[in-house]
PDB file of C-alpha atoms in Angstrom:
ATOM      1  CA  MET A 180     133.990 151.890  32.672  1.00  0.00           C
ATOM      2  CA  SER A 181     130.630 153.302  33.772  1.00  0.00           C
ATOM      3  CA  THR A 182     130.162 150.478  36.277  1.00  0.00           C
ATOM      4  CA  ASN A 183     133.618 151.058  37.721  1.00  0.00           C
ATOM      5  CA  ARG A 184     132.924 154.764  38.079  1.00  0.00           C
ATOM      6  CA  TYR A 185     129.652 154.091  39.943  1.00  0.00           C
ATOM      7  CA  LEU A 186     131.402 151.627  42.245  1.00  0.00           C
ATOM      8  CA  ALA A 187     134.163 154.124  42.980  1.00  0.00           C
ATOM      9  CA  ARG A 188     131.600 156.804  43.780  1.00  0.00           C
ATOM     10  CA  GLY A 189     129.707 154.391  46.037  1.00  0.00           C
ATOM     11  CA  PHE A 190     132.873 153.595  48.000  1.00  0.00           C
ATOM     12  CA  ALA A 191     133.720 157.282  48.313  1.00  0.00           C
ATOM     13  CA  VAL A 192     130.251 158.115  49.658  1.00  0.00           C
ATOM     14  CA  ALA A 193     130.361 155.214  52.113  1.00  0.00           C
ATOM     15  CA  ILE A 194     133.786 156.122  53.422  1.00  0.00           C
ATOM     16  CA  ALA A 195     132.810 159.763  53.856  1.00  0.00           C
ATOM     17  CA  ALA A 196     129.560 158.858  55.628  1.00  0.00           C
ATOM     18  CA  GLY A 197     131.348 156.393  57.887  1.00  0.00           C
ATOM     19  CA  ALA A 198     133.901 159.034  58.802  1.00  0.00           C
ATOM     20  CA  VAL A 199     131.098 161.417  59.770  1.00  0.00           C
ATOM     21  CA  VAL A 200     129.509 158.782  62.012  1.00  0.00           C
ATOM     22  CA  LEU A 201     132.776 157.967  63.753  1.00  0.00           C
ATOM     23  CA  ALA A 202     133.823 161.585  64.123  1.00  0.00           C
ATOM     24  CA  GLY A 203     130.386 162.569  65.406  1.00  0.00           C
ATOM     25  CA  GLY A 204     130.483 159.820  68.043  1.00  0.00           C
ATOM     26  CA  GLY A 205     133.889 161.037  69.202  1.00  0.00           C
ATOM     27  CA  ILE A 206     132.712 164.620  69.575  1.00  0.00           C
ATOM     28  CA  ALA A 207     129.586 163.604  71.477  1.00  0.00           C
ATOM     29  CA  SER A 208     131.523 161.510  73.979  1.00  0.00           C
ATOM     30  CA  ALA A 209     134.612 163.732  74.444  1.00  0.00           C
ATOM     31  CA  HIS A 210     133.778 164.812  77.972  1.00  0.00           C
ATOM     32  CA  VAL A 211     133.946 163.404  81.489  1.00  0.00           C
ATOM     33  CA  THR A 212     131.056 161.006  82.151  1.00  0.00           C
ATOM     34  CA  ALA A 213     129.858 159.030  85.170  1.00  0.00           C
ATOM     35  CA  ASN A 214     128.761 155.423  84.588  1.00  0.00           C
ATOM     36  CA  VAL A 215     127.439 152.608  86.771  1.00  0.00           C
ATOM     37  CA  THR A 216     127.305 148.909  85.872  1.00  0.00           C
ATOM     38  CA  GLU A 217     124.225 148.368  88.049  1.00  0.00           C
ATOM     39  CA  PRO A 218     121.372 150.799  88.816  1.00  0.00           C
ATOM     40  CA  ALA A 219     122.437 153.278  91.499  1.00  0.00           C
ATOM     41  CA  LYS A 220     119.770 153.408  94.204  1.00  0.00           C
ATOM     42  CA  LYS A 221     118.810 156.155  96.621  1.00  0.00           C
ATOM     43  CA  GLY A 222     120.230 155.466 100.067  1.00  0.00           C
ATOM     44  CA  GLY A 223     122.479 152.721  98.723  1.00  0.00           C
ATOM     45  CA  TYR A 224     126.113 152.321  97.780  1.00  0.00           C
ATOM     46  CA  SER A 225     127.379 152.080  94.225  1.00  0.00           C
ATOM     47  CA  LYS A 226     130.576 151.876  92.222  1.00  0.00           C
ATOM     48  CA  ILE A 227     130.775 154.882  89.898  1.00  0.00           C
ATOM     49  CA  THR A 228     133.213 154.919  86.991  1.00  0.00           C
ATOM     50  CA  PHE A 229     134.314 158.314  85.720  1.00  0.00           C
ATOM     51  CA  ARG A 230     135.462 158.034  82.107  1.00  0.00           C
ATOM     52  CA  VAL A 231     137.896 160.776  81.048  1.00  0.00           C
ATOM     53  CA  PRO A 232     138.746 161.097  77.330  1.00  0.00           C
ATOM     54  CA  ASN A 233     141.682 163.288  76.336  1.00  0.00           C
ATOM     55  CA  GLU A 234     140.104 165.800  73.938  1.00  0.00           C
ATOM     56  CA  ASP A 235     143.309 167.658  72.991  1.00  0.00           C
ATOM     57  CA  ASN A 236     145.501 166.563  70.078  1.00  0.00           C
ATOM     58  CA  THR A 237     148.821 167.696  71.569  1.00  0.00           C
ATOM     59  CA  GLN A 238     148.477 167.839  75.372  1.00  0.00           C
ATOM     60  CA  GLY A 239     147.944 165.181  78.012  1.00  0.00           C
ATOM     61  CA  THR A 240     145.594 165.022  81.010  1.00  0.00           C
ATOM     62  CA  VAL A 241     147.491 164.918  84.309  1.00  0.00           C
ATOM     63  CA  LYS A 242     144.800 165.646  86.898  1.00  0.00           C
ATOM     64  CA  LEU A 243     141.119 165.043  87.577  1.00  0.00           C
ATOM     65  CA  THR A 244     139.102 166.635  90.387  1.00  0.00           C
ATOM     66  CA  LEU A 245     135.526 165.652  91.254  1.00  0.00           C
ATOM     67  CA  GLN A 246     133.449 168.174  93.204  1.00  0.00           C
ATOM     68  CA  PHE A 247     130.683 166.492  95.208  1.00  0.00           C
ATOM     69  CA  PRO A 248     127.590 168.632  95.920  1.00  0.00           C
ATOM     70  CA  LYS A 249     126.673 169.761  99.434  1.00  0.00           C
ATOM     71  CA  ASP A 250     122.928 169.989  98.730  1.00  0.00           C
ATOM     72  CA  THR A 251     122.782 166.264  97.842  1.00  0.00           C
ATOM     73  CA  PRO A 252     125.703 165.020  99.975  1.00  0.00           C
ATOM     74  CA  VAL A 253     127.533 161.721  99.806  1.00  0.00           C
ATOM     75  CA  THR A 254     129.041 160.947 103.203  1.00  0.00           C
ATOM     76  CA  ALA A 255     131.544 158.240 102.217  1.00  0.00           C
ATOM     77  CA  ALA A 256     133.644 157.497  99.141  1.00  0.00           C
ATOM     78  CA  ARG A 257     136.679 155.352  98.424  1.00  0.00           C
ATOM     79  CA  PRO A 258     138.660 155.657  95.185  1.00  0.00           C
ATOM     80  CA  LYS A 259     140.005 152.474  93.627  1.00  0.00           C
ATOM     81  CA  PRO A 260     143.822 152.465  93.389  1.00  0.00           C
ATOM     82  CA  LEU A 261     145.013 153.278  89.865  1.00  0.00           C
ATOM     83  CA  PRO A 262     148.640 152.626  88.885  1.00  0.00           C
ATOM     84  CA  GLY A 263     150.482 155.855  88.096  1.00  0.00           C
ATOM     85  CA  TRP A 264     147.952 158.081  89.858  1.00  0.00           C
ATOM     86  CA  THR A 265     147.675 159.395  93.432  1.00  0.00           C
ATOM     87  CA  ALA A 266     144.166 159.888  94.857  1.00  0.00           C
ATOM     88  CA  GLU A 267     143.219 162.330  97.602  1.00  0.00           C
ATOM     89  CA  VAL A 268     139.798 162.615  99.291  1.00  0.00           C
ATOM     90  CA  THR A 269     138.716 165.754 101.166  1.00  0.00           C
ATOM     91  CA  LYS A 270     135.627 166.358 103.303  1.00  0.00           C
ATOM     92  CA  VAL A 271     133.474 169.412 103.938  1.00  0.00           C
ATOM     93  CA  THR A 272     131.205 170.467 106.800  1.00  0.00           C
ATOM     94  CA  LEU A 273     127.539 170.274 105.860  1.00  0.00           C
ATOM     95  CA  ASP A 274     125.300 173.291 106.312  1.00  0.00           C
ATOM     96  CA  LYS A 275     122.587 170.881 107.441  1.00  0.00           C
ATOM     97  CA  PRO A 276     123.613 167.566 109.091  1.00  0.00           C
ATOM     98  CA  VAL A 277     122.117 164.327 107.736  1.00  0.00           C
ATOM     99  CA  LYS A 278     121.552 160.915 109.317  1.00  0.00           C
ATOM    100  CA  ASN A 279     123.037 157.681 108.017  1.00  0.00           C
ATOM    101  CA  ASN A 280     121.259 154.324 107.792  1.00  0.00           C
ATOM    102  CA  LYS A 281     121.983 153.691 111.490  1.00  0.00           C
ATOM    103  CA  GLY A 282     120.411 156.975 112.553  1.00  0.00           C
ATOM    104  CA  VAL A 283     123.751 158.569 113.395  1.00  0.00           C
ATOM    105  CA  GLU A 284     123.970 162.278 112.615  1.00  0.00           C
ATOM    106  CA  ILE A 285     126.600 163.071 109.985  1.00  0.00           C
ATOM    107  CA  LYS A 286     128.021 166.577 109.873  1.00  0.00           C
ATOM    108  CA  GLU A 287     130.650 165.999 107.177  1.00  0.00           C
ATOM    109  CA  ALA A 288     130.433 164.757 103.606  1.00  0.00           C
ATOM    110  CA  ILE A 289     132.739 164.159 100.662  1.00  0.00           C
ATOM    111  CA  GLY A 290     133.985 167.454  99.234  1.00  0.00           C
ATOM    112  CA  THR A 291     136.417 166.485  96.482  1.00  0.00           C
ATOM    113  CA  ILE A 292     138.297 163.521  95.104  1.00  0.00           C
ATOM    114  CA  THR A 293     141.431 164.388  93.149  1.00  0.00           C
ATOM    115  CA  TRP A 294     143.643 162.100  91.071  1.00  0.00           C
ATOM    116  CA  THR A 295     147.096 163.455  90.213  1.00  0.00           C
ATOM    117  CA  ALA A 296     149.330 161.740  87.686  1.00  0.00           C
ATOM    118  CA  GLN A 297     152.731 160.645  88.907  1.00  0.00           C
ATOM    119  CA  PRO A 298     155.823 161.635  86.848  1.00  0.00           C
ATOM    120  CA  GLY A 299     155.769 159.895  83.471  1.00  0.00           C
ATOM    121  CA  THR A 300     152.028 159.213  83.622  1.00  0.00           C
ATOM    122  CA  ARG A 301     149.238 161.049  81.778  1.00  0.00           C
ATOM    123  CA  ILE A 302     146.232 160.442  79.523  1.00  0.00           C
ATOM    124  CA  ASN A 303     147.743 160.887  76.076  1.00  0.00           C
ATOM    125  CA  PRO A 304     146.002 162.435  73.037  1.00  0.00           C
ATOM    126  CA  GLY A 305     143.578 159.945  71.520  1.00  0.00           C
ATOM    127  CA  GLU A 306     143.317 157.943  74.762  1.00  0.00           C
ATOM    128  CA  PHE A 307     141.014 157.791  77.788  1.00  0.00           C
ATOM    129  CA  GLN A 308     141.226 156.629  81.383  1.00  0.00           C
ATOM    130  CA  GLU A 309     138.649 155.412  83.902  1.00  0.00           C
ATOM    131  CA  PHE A 310     138.604 156.342  87.585  1.00  0.00           C
ATOM    132  CA  ASP A 311     136.512 154.188  89.940  1.00  0.00           C
ATOM    133  CA  VAL A 312     134.843 155.325  93.157  1.00  0.00           C
ATOM    134  CA  SER A 313     132.740 153.328  95.608  1.00  0.00           C
ATOM    135  CA  ALA A 314     130.376 155.829  97.224  1.00  0.00           C
ATOM    136  CA  GLY A 315     127.323 156.129  99.437  1.00  0.00           C
ATOM    137  CA  PRO A 316     124.869 156.390 100.934  1.00  0.00           C
ATOM    138  CA  LEU A 317     123.552 158.013  97.772  1.00  0.00           C
ATOM    139  CA  PRO A 318     121.194 160.973  98.317  1.00  0.00           C
ATOM    140  CA  ASP A 319     117.416 160.886  98.129  1.00  0.00           C
ATOM    141  CA  ALA A 320     117.323 162.620  94.755  1.00  0.00           C
ATOM    142  CA  ASP A 321     116.584 161.730  91.141  1.00  0.00           C
ATOM    143  CA  GLN A 322     120.170 162.348  90.098  1.00  0.00           C
ATOM    144  CA  LEU A 323     123.598 163.083  91.498  1.00  0.00           C
ATOM    145  CA  VAL A 324     125.457 165.827  89.605  1.00  0.00           C
ATOM    146  CA  ILE A 325     129.235 165.751  90.191  1.00  0.00           C
ATOM    147  CA  PRO A 326     131.152 168.557  88.423  1.00  0.00           C
ATOM    148  CA  ALA A 327     134.663 167.661  87.261  1.00  0.00           C
ATOM    149  CA  ILE A 328     137.818 169.611  86.468  1.00  0.00           C
ATOM    150  CA  GLN A 329     140.181 168.105  83.887  1.00  0.00           C
ATOM    151  CA  THR A 330     143.725 169.514  83.947  1.00  0.00           C
ATOM    152  CA  TYR A 331     146.161 169.345  81.021  1.00  0.00           C
ATOM    153  CA  ASP A 332     149.956 169.540  81.080  1.00  0.00           C
ATOM    154  CA  GLY A 333     150.124 172.382  78.554  1.00  0.00           C
ATOM    155  CA  ALA A 334     148.676 175.810  77.795  1.00  0.00           C
ATOM    156  CA  LYS A 335     145.128 174.429  77.734  1.00  0.00           C
ATOM    157  CA  GLY A 336     145.187 174.298  81.530  1.00  0.00           C
ATOM    158  CA  GLU A 337     141.900 173.414  83.233  1.00  0.00           C
ATOM    159  CA  VAL A 338     138.648 172.417  81.537  1.00  0.00           C
ATOM    160  CA  LYS A 339     135.591 172.512  83.791  1.00  0.00           C
ATOM    161  CA  TRP A 340     132.815 170.006  83.135  1.00  0.00           C
ATOM    162  CA  ASP A 341     130.298 171.606  85.473  1.00  0.00           C
ATOM    163  CA  ALA A 342     127.127 172.513  83.571  1.00  0.00           C
ATOM    164  CA  PRO A 343     124.045 170.579  84.796  1.00  0.00           C
ATOM    165  CA  PRO A 344     121.603 169.189  82.207  1.00  0.00           C
ATOM    166  CA  ALA A 345     118.880 171.675  81.234  1.00  0.00           C
ATOM    167  CA  ASN A 346     115.581 171.101  79.419  1.00  0.00           C
ATOM    168  CA  GLY A 347     116.680 167.660  78.294  1.00  0.00           C
ATOM    169  CA  SER A 348     119.527 169.052  76.153  1.00  0.00           C
ATOM    170  CA  GLU A 349     123.247 168.619  76.722  1.00  0.00           C
ATOM    171  CA  PRO A 350     125.249 171.801  77.441  1.00  0.00           C
ATOM    172  CA  GLU A 351     128.664 172.502  75.942  1.00  0.00           C
ATOM    173  CA  HIS A 352     130.534 171.408  79.085  1.00  0.00           C
ATOM    174  CA  PRO A 353     128.169 168.943  80.826  1.00  0.00           C
ATOM    175  CA  ALA A 354     128.854 167.755  84.349  1.00  0.00           C
ATOM    176  CA  PRO A 355     128.950 163.998  85.028  1.00  0.00           C
ATOM    177  CA  VAL A 356     125.514 162.790  86.168  1.00  0.00           C
ATOM    178  CA  VAL A 357     124.433 159.600  87.947  1.00  0.00           C
ATOM    179  CA  LYS A 358     120.741 158.740  87.664  1.00  0.00           C
ATOM    180  CA  LEU A 359     119.338 157.392  90.943  1.00  0.00           C
ATOM    181  CA  ALA A 360     116.552 154.830  91.262  1.00  0.00           C
ATOM    182  CA  ALA A 361     114.283 154.134  94.221  1.00  0.00           C
ATOM    183  CA  ALA A 362     115.456 151.370  96.557  1.00  0.00           C
ATOM    184  CA  GLY A 363     113.511 148.124  96.258  1.00  0.00           C
ATOM    185  CA  ALA A 364     111.394 146.650  99.037  1.00  0.00           C
ATOM    186  CA  GLY A 365     113.444 144.719 101.605  1.00  0.00           C
ATOM    187  CA  GLU A 366     116.735 146.348 100.645  1.00  0.00           C
ATOM    188  CA  ASP A 367     118.853 148.062 103.232  1.00  0.00           C
ATOM    189  CA  ALA A 368     120.839 151.244 102.747  1.00  0.00           C
ATOM    190  CA  HIS A 369     123.552 149.319 100.951  1.00  0.00           C
ATOM    191  CA  GLY A 370     121.254 148.200  98.150  1.00  0.00           C
ATOM    192  CA  GLY A 371     121.111 144.572  99.266  1.00  0.00           C
ATOM    193  CA  ALA A 372     119.362 142.302 101.739  1.00  0.00           C
ATOM    194  CA  GLY A 373     121.162 142.421 105.078  1.00  0.00           C
ATOM    195  CA  THR A 374     124.611 143.579 103.923  1.00  0.00           C
ATOM    196  CA  THR A 375     126.741 145.161 106.635  1.00  0.00           C
ATOM    197  CA  ALA A 376     129.868 146.404 104.823  1.00  0.00           C
ATOM    198  CA  ASP A 377     130.388 150.164 104.852  1.00  0.00           C
ATOM    199  CA  VAL A 378     131.093 150.325 101.129  1.00  0.00           C
ATOM    200  CA  LYS A 379     129.868 147.930  98.506  1.00  0.00           C
ATOM    201  CA  PRO A 380     132.749 145.997  96.868  1.00  0.00           C
ATOM    202  CA  ALA A 381     133.770 146.982  93.366  1.00  0.00           C
ATOM    203  CA  THR A 382     132.084 144.975  90.613  1.00  0.00           C
ATOM    204  CA  ASP A 383     134.011 142.671  88.305  1.00  0.00           C
ATOM    205  CA  SER A 384     136.527 144.525  86.139  1.00  0.00           C
ATOM    206  CA  HIS A 385     135.464 142.436  83.123  1.00  0.00           C
ATOM    207  CA  ASN A 386     132.063 144.138  83.192  1.00  0.00           C
ATOM    208  CA  GLU A 387     133.753 147.541  83.154  1.00  0.00           C
ATOM    209  CA  ALA A 388     135.950 146.524  80.233  1.00  0.00           C
ATOM    210  CA  ALA A 389     132.885 145.394  78.294  1.00  0.00           C
ATOM    211  CA  ALA A 390     131.112 148.669  79.009  1.00  0.00           C
ATOM    212  CA  ALA A 391     134.165 150.666  77.939  1.00  0.00           C
ATOM    213  CA  GLY A 392     134.229 148.974  74.529  1.00  0.00           C
ATOM    214  CA  THR A 393     130.531 149.374  73.761  1.00  0.00           C
ATOM    215  CA  ASP A 394     130.775 152.895  72.338  1.00  0.00           C
ATOM    216  CA  ASN A 395     133.629 152.096  69.946  1.00  0.00           C
ATOM    217  CA  THR A 396     131.971 148.882  68.764  1.00  0.00           C
ATOM    218  CA  ALA A 397     128.713 150.693  67.970  1.00  0.00           C
ATOM    219  CA  ARG A 398     130.532 153.343  65.970  1.00  0.00           C
ATOM    220  CA  TRP A 399     132.492 150.848  63.888  1.00  0.00           C
ATOM    221  CA  LEU A 400     129.404 148.755  63.190  1.00  0.00           C
ATOM    222  CA  GLY A 401     127.602 151.876  62.050  1.00  0.00           C
ATOM    223  CA  GLY A 402     130.454 152.770  59.698  1.00  0.00           C
ATOM    224  CA  ILE A 403     130.637 149.208  58.293  1.00  0.00           C
ATOM    225  CA  GLY A 404     126.874 149.243  57.703  1.00  0.00           C
ATOM    226  CA  LEU A 405     127.164 152.416  55.664  1.00  0.00           C
ATOM    227  CA  VAL A 406     130.001 150.942  53.581  1.00  0.00           C
ATOM    228  CA  VAL A 407     128.051 147.743  52.866  1.00  0.00           C
ATOM    229  CA  GLY A 408     124.927 149.717  51.956  1.00  0.00           C
ATOM    230  CA  ALA A 409     126.823 151.980  49.566  1.00  0.00           C
ATOM    231  CA  LEU A 410     128.533 148.958  47.975  1.00  0.00           C
ATOM    232  CA  GLY A 411     125.166 147.317  47.375  1.00  0.00           C
ATOM    233  CA  LEU A 412     123.860 150.508  45.793  1.00  0.00           C
ATOM    234  CA  GLY A 413     126.883 150.687  43.481  1.00  0.00           C
ATOM    235  CA  LEU A 414     126.486 147.059  42.410  1.00  0.00           C
ATOM    236  CA  GLY A 415     122.785 147.585  41.745  1.00  0.00           C
ATOM    237  CA  ILE A 416     123.472 150.583  39.534  1.00  0.00           C
ATOM    238  CA  GLY A 417     126.175 148.669  37.663  1.00  0.00           C
ATOM    239  CA  ALA A 418     123.835 145.744  37.053  1.00  0.00           C
ATOM    240  CA  THR A 419     121.145 148.081  35.731  1.00  0.00           C
ATOM    241  CA  LEU A 420     123.577 149.711  33.310  1.00  0.00           C
ATOM    242  CA  ARG A 421     124.788 146.342  32.046  1.00  0.00           C
ATOM    243  CA  ALA A 422     121.210 145.238  31.508  1.00  0.00           C
ATOM    244  CA  LYS A 423     120.481 148.383  29.498  1.00  0.00           C
ATOM    245  CA  LYS A 424     123.563 147.802  27.338  1.00  0.00           C
ATOM    246  CA  VAL A 425     122.507 144.212  26.612  1.00  0.00           C
ATOM    247  CA  THR A 426     118.997 145.353  25.696  1.00  0.00           C
ATOM    248  CA  ALA A 427     120.324 148.083  23.446  1.00  0.00           C
ATOM    249  CA  ARG A 428     122.631 145.659  21.603  1.00  0.00           C
ATOM    250  CA  GLY A 429     119.777 143.218  21.159  1.00  0.00           C
ATOM    251  CA  GLY A 430     117.671 145.964  19.599  1.00  0.00           C
ATOM    252  CA  ASP A 431     120.460 146.909  17.188  1.00  0.00           C
ATOM    253  CA  GLN A 432     120.892 143.309  16.071  1.00  0.00           C
ATOM    254  CA  ALA A 433     117.126 142.999  15.471  1.00  0.00           C
TER     255      ALA A 433
END
């Protein structure tokens, strides 16, 4: 009976700890993030994937707006078509014109990109969606901060993810951030050797699918590890108790 009680306690502890790990991972990632499958380089073009989890238990997400900065402008961007969503790109006039890789002066840059769900489409509670953008040339900066507005179909309304990172800590409503690396020697403004296309083609969707599943896989492995560890602890305690009982009986018989 004692062994069974220890095993039951071990399972209970493992399950509780695993739940904390999984719940903690969900809370940490429940905001709009910007991800790239390859390093995004200054002056180059990159495909940026904006991952949007639905953080409400009863309402659905029906709109996403990205607000591109004017101080680190991106002069061209093309959203990837997404079934059930309509994308709209707007431009703004720059306070200070910039030159593209051909030396042509650019006075306009991307202002916003907005995806609006068509009737019958939304990001449901417990789900997420990914929105792809091919953009560039990327600014000569260490990072590109792109605030986002997530709109729900209920009383929650708009949630603004617009706070830039500060002092290495994550704010309550962090803005999506793309880290930018220096372009390598011999690369042109498109991040490759001698490419001439205006926008770099989107990378293979299989890579994106693999990246999307990484977070969930890590969380489940962490939870399984805790369960296995707690089970081993329970078995060890049970074995120790059985050994003590055997020793005690042997002493009584002597």
